[in-house]
Coordinates of C-alpha atoms in Angstrom, one line a residue:
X1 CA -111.1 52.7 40.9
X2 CA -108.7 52.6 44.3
X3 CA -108.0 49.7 43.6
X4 CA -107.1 49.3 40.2
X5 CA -104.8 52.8 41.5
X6 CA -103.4 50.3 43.7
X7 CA -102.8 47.3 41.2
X8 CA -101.4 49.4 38.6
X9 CA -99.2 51.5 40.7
X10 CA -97.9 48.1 42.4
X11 CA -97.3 46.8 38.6
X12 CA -95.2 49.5 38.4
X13 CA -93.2 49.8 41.1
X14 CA -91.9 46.1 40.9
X15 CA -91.3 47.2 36.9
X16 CA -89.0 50.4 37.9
X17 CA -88.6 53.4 36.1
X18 CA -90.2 56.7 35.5
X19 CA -94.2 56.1 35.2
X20 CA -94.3 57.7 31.9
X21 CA -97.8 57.8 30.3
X22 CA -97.1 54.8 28.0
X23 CA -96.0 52.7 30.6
X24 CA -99.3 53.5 32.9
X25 CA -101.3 52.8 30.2
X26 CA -99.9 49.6 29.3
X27 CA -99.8 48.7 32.9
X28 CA -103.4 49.6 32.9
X29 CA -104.4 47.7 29.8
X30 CA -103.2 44.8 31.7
X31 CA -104.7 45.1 34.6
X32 CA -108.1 46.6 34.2
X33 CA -109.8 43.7 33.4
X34 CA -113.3 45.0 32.5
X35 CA -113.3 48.3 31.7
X36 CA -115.0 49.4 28.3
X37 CA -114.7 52.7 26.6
X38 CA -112.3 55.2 25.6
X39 CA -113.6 58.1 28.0
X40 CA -113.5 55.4 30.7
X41 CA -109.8 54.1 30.5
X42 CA -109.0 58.2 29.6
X43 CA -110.5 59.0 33.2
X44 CA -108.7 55.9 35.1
X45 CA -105.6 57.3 33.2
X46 CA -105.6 60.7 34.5
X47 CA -106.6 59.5 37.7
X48 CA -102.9 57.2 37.6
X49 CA -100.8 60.2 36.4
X50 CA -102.1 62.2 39.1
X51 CA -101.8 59.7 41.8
X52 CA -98.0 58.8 40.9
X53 CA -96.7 61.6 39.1
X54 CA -95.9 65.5 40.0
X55 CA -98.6 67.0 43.1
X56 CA -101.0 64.7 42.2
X57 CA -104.9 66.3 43.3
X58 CA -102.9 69.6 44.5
X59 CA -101.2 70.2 40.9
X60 CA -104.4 72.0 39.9
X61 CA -104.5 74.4 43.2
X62 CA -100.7 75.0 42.8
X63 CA -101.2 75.9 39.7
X64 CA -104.1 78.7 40.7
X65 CA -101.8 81.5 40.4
X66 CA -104.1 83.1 43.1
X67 CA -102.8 80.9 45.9
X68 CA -99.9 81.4 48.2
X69 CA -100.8 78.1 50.6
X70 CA -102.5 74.9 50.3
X71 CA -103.0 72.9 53.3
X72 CA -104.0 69.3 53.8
X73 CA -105.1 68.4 57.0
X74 CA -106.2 64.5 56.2
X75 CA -107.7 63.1 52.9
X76 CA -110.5 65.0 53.0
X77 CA -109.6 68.6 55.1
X78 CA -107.5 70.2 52.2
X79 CA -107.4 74.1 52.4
X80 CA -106.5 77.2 50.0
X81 CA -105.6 80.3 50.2
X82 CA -106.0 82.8 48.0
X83 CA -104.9 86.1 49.1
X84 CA -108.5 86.6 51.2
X85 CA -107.9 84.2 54.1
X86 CA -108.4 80.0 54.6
X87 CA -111.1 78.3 52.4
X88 CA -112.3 74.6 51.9
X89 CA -111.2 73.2 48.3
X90 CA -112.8 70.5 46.7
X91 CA -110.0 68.2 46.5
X92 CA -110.1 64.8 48.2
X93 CA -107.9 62.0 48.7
X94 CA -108.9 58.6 48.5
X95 CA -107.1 57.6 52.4
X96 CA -104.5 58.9 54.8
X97 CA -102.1 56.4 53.0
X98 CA -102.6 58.7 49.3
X99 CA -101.3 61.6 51.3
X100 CA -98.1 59.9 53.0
X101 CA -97.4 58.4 49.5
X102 CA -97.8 62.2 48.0
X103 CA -95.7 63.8 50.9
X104 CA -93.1 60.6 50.4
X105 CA -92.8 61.3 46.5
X106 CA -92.6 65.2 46.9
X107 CA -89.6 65.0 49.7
X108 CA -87.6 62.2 47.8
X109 CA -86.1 64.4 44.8
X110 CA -84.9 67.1 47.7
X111 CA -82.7 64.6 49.3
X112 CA -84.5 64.4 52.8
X113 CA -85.8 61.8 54.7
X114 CA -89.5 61.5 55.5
X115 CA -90.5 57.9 57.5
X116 CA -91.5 56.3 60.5
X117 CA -87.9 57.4 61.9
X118 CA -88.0 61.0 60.9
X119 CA -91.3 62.1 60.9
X120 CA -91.1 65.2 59.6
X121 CA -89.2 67.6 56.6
X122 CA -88.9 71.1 55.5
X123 CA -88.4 70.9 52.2
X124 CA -88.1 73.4 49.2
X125 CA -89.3 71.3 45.6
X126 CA -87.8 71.8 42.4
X127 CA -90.4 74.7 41.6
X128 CA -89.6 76.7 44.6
X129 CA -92.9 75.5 46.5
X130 CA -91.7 75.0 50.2
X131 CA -93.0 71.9 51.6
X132 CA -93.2 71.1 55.5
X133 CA -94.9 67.5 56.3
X134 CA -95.6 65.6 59.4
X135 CA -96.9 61.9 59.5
X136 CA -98.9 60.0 62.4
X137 CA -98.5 59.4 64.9
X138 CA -97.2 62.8 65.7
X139 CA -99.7 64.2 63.5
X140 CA -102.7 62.5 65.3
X141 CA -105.1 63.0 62.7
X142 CA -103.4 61.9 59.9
X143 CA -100.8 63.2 57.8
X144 CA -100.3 66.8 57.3
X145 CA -98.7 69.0 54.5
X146 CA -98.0 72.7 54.6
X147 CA -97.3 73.8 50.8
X148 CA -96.1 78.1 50.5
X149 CA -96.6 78.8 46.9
X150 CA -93.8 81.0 45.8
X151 CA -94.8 84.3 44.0
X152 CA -94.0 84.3 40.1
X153 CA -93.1 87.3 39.8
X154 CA -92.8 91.0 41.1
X155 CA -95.4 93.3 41.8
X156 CA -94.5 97.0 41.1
X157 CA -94.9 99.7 43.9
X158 CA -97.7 100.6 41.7
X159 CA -99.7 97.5 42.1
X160 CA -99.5 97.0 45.4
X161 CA -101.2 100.8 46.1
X162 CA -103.9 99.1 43.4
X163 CA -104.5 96.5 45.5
X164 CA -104.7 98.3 48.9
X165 CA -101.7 97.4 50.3
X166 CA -100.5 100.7 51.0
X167 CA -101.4 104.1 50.3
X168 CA -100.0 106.8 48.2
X169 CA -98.5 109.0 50.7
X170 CA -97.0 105.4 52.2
X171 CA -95.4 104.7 48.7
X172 CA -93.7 108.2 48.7
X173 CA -92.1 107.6 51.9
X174 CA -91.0 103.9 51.0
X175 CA -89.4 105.6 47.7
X176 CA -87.6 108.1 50.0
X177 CA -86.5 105.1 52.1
X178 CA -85.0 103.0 49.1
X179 CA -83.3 105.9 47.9
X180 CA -81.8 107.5 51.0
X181 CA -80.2 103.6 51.5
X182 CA -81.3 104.0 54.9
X183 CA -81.2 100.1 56.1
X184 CA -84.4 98.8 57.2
X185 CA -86.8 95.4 58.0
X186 CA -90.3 94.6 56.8
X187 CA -91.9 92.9 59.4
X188 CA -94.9 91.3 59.9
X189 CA -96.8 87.6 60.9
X190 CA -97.1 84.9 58.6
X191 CA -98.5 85.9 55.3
X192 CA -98.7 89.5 55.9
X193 CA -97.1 90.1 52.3
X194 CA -93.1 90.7 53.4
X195 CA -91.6 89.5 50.8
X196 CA -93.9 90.5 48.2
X197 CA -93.3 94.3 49.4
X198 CA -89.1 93.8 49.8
X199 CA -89.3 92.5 46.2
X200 CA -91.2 95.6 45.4
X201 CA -88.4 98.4 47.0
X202 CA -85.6 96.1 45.7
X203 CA -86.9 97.0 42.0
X204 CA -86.9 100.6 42.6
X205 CA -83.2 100.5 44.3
X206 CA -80.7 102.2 41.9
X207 CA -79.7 99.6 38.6
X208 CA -76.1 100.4 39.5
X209 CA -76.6 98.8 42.4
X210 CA -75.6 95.3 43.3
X211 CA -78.0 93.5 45.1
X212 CA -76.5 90.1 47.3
X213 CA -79.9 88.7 48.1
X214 CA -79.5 85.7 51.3
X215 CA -82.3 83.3 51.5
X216 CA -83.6 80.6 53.0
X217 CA -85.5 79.6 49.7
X218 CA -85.3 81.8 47.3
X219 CA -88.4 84.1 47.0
X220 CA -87.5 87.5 46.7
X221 CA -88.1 88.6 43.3
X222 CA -86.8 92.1 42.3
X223 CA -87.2 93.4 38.8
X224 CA -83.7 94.4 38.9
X225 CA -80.5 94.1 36.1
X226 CA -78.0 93.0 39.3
X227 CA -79.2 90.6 41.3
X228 CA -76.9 87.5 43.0
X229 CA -78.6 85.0 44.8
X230 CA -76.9 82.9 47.7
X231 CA -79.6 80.0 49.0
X232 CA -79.0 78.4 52.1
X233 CA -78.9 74.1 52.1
X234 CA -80.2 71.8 54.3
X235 CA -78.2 68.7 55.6
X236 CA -78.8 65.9 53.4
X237 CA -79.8 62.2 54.9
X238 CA -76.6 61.6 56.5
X239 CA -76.5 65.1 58.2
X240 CA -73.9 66.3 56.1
X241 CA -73.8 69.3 53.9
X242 CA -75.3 72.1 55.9
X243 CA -74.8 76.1 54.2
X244 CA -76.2 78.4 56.8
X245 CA -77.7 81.8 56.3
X246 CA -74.7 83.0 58.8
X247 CA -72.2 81.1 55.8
X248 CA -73.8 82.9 53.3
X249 CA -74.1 86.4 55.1
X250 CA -70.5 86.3 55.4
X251 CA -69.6 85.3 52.0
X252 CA -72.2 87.7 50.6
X253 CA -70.1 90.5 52.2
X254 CA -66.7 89.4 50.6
X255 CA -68.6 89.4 46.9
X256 CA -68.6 93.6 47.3
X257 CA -72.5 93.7 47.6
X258 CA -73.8 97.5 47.6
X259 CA -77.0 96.1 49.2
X260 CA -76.6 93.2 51.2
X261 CA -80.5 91.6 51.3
X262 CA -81.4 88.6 53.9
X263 CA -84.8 87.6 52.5
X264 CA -86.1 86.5 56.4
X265 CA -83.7 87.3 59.2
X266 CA -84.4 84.1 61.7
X267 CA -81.2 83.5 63.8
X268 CA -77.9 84.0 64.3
X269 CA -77.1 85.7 61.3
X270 CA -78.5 88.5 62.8
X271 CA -74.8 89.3 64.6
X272 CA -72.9 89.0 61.0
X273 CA -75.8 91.5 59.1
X274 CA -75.4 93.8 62.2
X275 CA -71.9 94.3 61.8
X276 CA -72.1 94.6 58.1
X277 CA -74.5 97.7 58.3
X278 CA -71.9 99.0 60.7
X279 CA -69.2 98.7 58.7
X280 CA -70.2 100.5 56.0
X281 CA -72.6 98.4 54.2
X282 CA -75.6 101.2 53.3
X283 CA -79.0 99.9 52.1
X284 CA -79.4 97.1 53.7
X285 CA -82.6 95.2 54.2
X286 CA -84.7 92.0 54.9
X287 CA -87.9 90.8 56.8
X288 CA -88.5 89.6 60.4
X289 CA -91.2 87.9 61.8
X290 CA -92.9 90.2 64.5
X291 CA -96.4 90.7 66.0
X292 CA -95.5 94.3 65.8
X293 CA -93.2 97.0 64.7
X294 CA -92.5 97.8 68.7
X295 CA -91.4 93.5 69.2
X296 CA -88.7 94.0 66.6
X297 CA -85.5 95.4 69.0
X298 CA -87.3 92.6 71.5
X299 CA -87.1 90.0 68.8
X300 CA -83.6 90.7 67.5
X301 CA -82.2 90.2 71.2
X302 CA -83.9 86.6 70.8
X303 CA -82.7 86.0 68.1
X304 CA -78.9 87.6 68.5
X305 CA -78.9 85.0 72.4
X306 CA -78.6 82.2 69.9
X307 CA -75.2 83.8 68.6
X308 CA -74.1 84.4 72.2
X309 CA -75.0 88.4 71.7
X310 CA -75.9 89.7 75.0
X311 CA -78.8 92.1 75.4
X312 CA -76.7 95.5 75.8
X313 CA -73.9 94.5 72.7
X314 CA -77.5 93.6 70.5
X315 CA -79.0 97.6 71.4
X316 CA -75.7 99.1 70.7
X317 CA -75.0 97.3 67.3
X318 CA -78.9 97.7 66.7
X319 CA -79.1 101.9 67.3
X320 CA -76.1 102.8 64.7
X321 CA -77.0 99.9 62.0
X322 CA -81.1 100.0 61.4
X323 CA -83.1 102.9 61.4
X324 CA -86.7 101.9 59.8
X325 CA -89.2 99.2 60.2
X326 CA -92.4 99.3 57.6
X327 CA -94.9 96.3 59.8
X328 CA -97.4 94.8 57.7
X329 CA -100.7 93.5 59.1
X330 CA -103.3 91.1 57.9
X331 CA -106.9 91.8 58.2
X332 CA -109.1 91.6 55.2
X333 CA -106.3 92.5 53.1
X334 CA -102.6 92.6 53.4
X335 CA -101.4 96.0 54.2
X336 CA -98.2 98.4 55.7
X337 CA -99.9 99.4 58.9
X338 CA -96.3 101.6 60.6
X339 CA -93.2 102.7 59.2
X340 CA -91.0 102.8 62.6
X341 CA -87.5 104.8 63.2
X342 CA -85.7 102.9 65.6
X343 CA -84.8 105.4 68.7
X344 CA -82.0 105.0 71.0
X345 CA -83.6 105.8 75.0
X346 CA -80.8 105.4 77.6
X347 CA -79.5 101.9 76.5
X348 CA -82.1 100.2 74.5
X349 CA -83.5 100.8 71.7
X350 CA -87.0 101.5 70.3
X351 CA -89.8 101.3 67.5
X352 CA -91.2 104.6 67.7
X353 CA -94.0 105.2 65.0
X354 CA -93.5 107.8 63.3
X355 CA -96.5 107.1 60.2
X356 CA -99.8 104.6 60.3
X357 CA -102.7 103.8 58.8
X358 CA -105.6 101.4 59.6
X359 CA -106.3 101.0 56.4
X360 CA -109.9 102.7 55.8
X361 CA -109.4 106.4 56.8
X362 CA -106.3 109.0 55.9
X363 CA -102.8 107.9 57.3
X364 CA -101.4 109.5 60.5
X365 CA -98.6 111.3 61.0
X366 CA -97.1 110.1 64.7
X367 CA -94.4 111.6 66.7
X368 CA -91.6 110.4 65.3
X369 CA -92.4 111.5 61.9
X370 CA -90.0 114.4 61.9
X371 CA -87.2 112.2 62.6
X372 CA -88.4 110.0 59.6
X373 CA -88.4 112.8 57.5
X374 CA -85.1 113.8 58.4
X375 CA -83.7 110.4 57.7
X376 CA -85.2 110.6 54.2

């Protein structure tokens, strides 16, 4: 059957034109010589459409409304996750060639380059899924694709204290925080849920409200009546192009946002959000990449150096413009493990926890819950 894949998908390439199913089957009528059977040339035919057309063997897990990555490691090392940590799926590739052509395919409508000269892509497809590939020989083993699955919708504060992502007496104080329009940052590692709890506070943030969300690719997904989106763009094949998150933070701000939202905070627009929440701009929010709610003041500075912010202008724009982090962790289930206040001492400033919970037994109170509650 690979090679028939491989004579009719030739056939059509020299043809031209969209590989509609009438014009794979013809081209397979053609050239498949002895095959017999309807069930048989059905079976070759899904086989084409898969191979040439849309995700091709990952359209089924992308579709699994369960998973939030697939990850294909060579033509027969393809992994899923599902909410419950890394497992093997079933699908295969016939070679390392079937991958490069998928990764090719998916990259091409975006506008980027993916080839022997560039050799790698970030890419966001048409249905929001964000793509990231790497071909050999940079990728030694063969060529790799990282898919993010975006969520379809919102989950409700409700929802996520179903599914043990934060307890009760966690949601009251996140309610408090949304409605005292205290600015804070969810942070977290890689897949810890950030987004998916943002999305949730944003729907319970006053309907008057006007939300400016600022993303990278747009994920966030508030049930709320006024929402504006601003996506940032990559440079296209000649380099040209380019809208940065910093562009958009400081458009967002002349488009009179009453919450001004940057989906992941992850360089130097750090400096323009800053100065926004300190210049009046209440509520304001987004997520950060952290290994913990005490590296967040450490990894703002690293990320404000790249905007030419020194370490002591970063601590003083930082102790009058946040004043919560929630961190998430990921164990055997996503979960808000700290809400933070953010503390001036001397000239820096810190994450002192102030609520956390390990997820099995009764939250804790810390020593800086009195100044949460006072915030609230």
């Amino acid at each position: 059957m690979t090679d028939l894949v491989d004579r009719v998908r030739a056939r059509l390439a020299v043809e031209g034109g969209a590989p509609t199913p009438a014009r794979v089957a013809a081209a397979l009528r053609d050239e498949g010589g002895g095959l017999r059977g309807d069930v048989e040339v059905l079976d070759v035919l899904r086989a084409l459409q898969l191979e040439i057309s849309g995700a091709g063997p990952l359209a089924p897990l992308l579709a699994d409304p369960l998973v939030t990555d697939v990850l294909v490691n060579g033509p027969a090392d393809v992994w899923v996750d599902r909410g419950d940590g890394l497992e093997r799926a079933s699908v295969r590739f016939a070679d390392d060639a079937a991958v490069r052509r998928l990764a090719v395919r998916l990259v091409a409508p975006t506008g980027r380059r993916l080839d022997d000269a560039q050799p790698w892509v970030d890419a966001r497809l048409a249905d929001g899924v964000r793509l990231h590939a790497i071909l050999p020989p940079v990728s030694s083993g063969g060529t790799s694709l990282s898919l993010r699955v975006p969520r379809r919708r919102a989950f409700s504060l409700e929802e996520l204290i179903d599914a043990g992502t934060v307890p009760p007496t966690g949601a009251v104080l996140l309610e408090r925080l949304v409605a005292s329009q205290r600015a804070f940052l969810v942070s977290g590692g890689t897949g810890t849920g950030k987004t998916t709890l943002l999305s949730a506070l944003l729907s319970l943030a006053d309907p008057t409200h006007r939300l400016l969300l600022v993303e990278d690719a747009g994920e966030l997904l508030p049930d709320h009546p006024h929402v504006v989106r601003l996506e940032a763009r990559p440079p296209n094949a000649e380099g040209a192009g380019q809208v940065t998150l910093r562009d958009l933070v400081r458009n967002a701000l002349r488009m009179r946002p009453d919450r001004l939202v940057v989906g992941e905070v992850r360089g130097a627009e750090v400096v323009d959000l800053l100065a926004a929440l300190n210049t009046g701009h209440e509520g304001g929010c987004g997520t950060l990449h952290a290994n913990s709610a005490g590296d967040v003041p450490a990894r703002l500075e690293a990320l404000a150096a790249s905007a030419g912010l020194g370490r002591e202008a970063l601590h003083s724009q930082l102790a009058s413009a946040l004043k919560v982090v929630v961190h998430l962790v990921r164990g055997s289930r996503r979960r808000v493990a700290e809400i933070c206040v953010l503390r001036r001492t001397g000239e820096l400033v810190a994450a002192v926890p102030a609520w956390t919970w390990d997820g099995a037994s009764d939250p804790l109170q810390a020593k800086g819950f009195e100044e949460l509650d006072g915030l609230l």
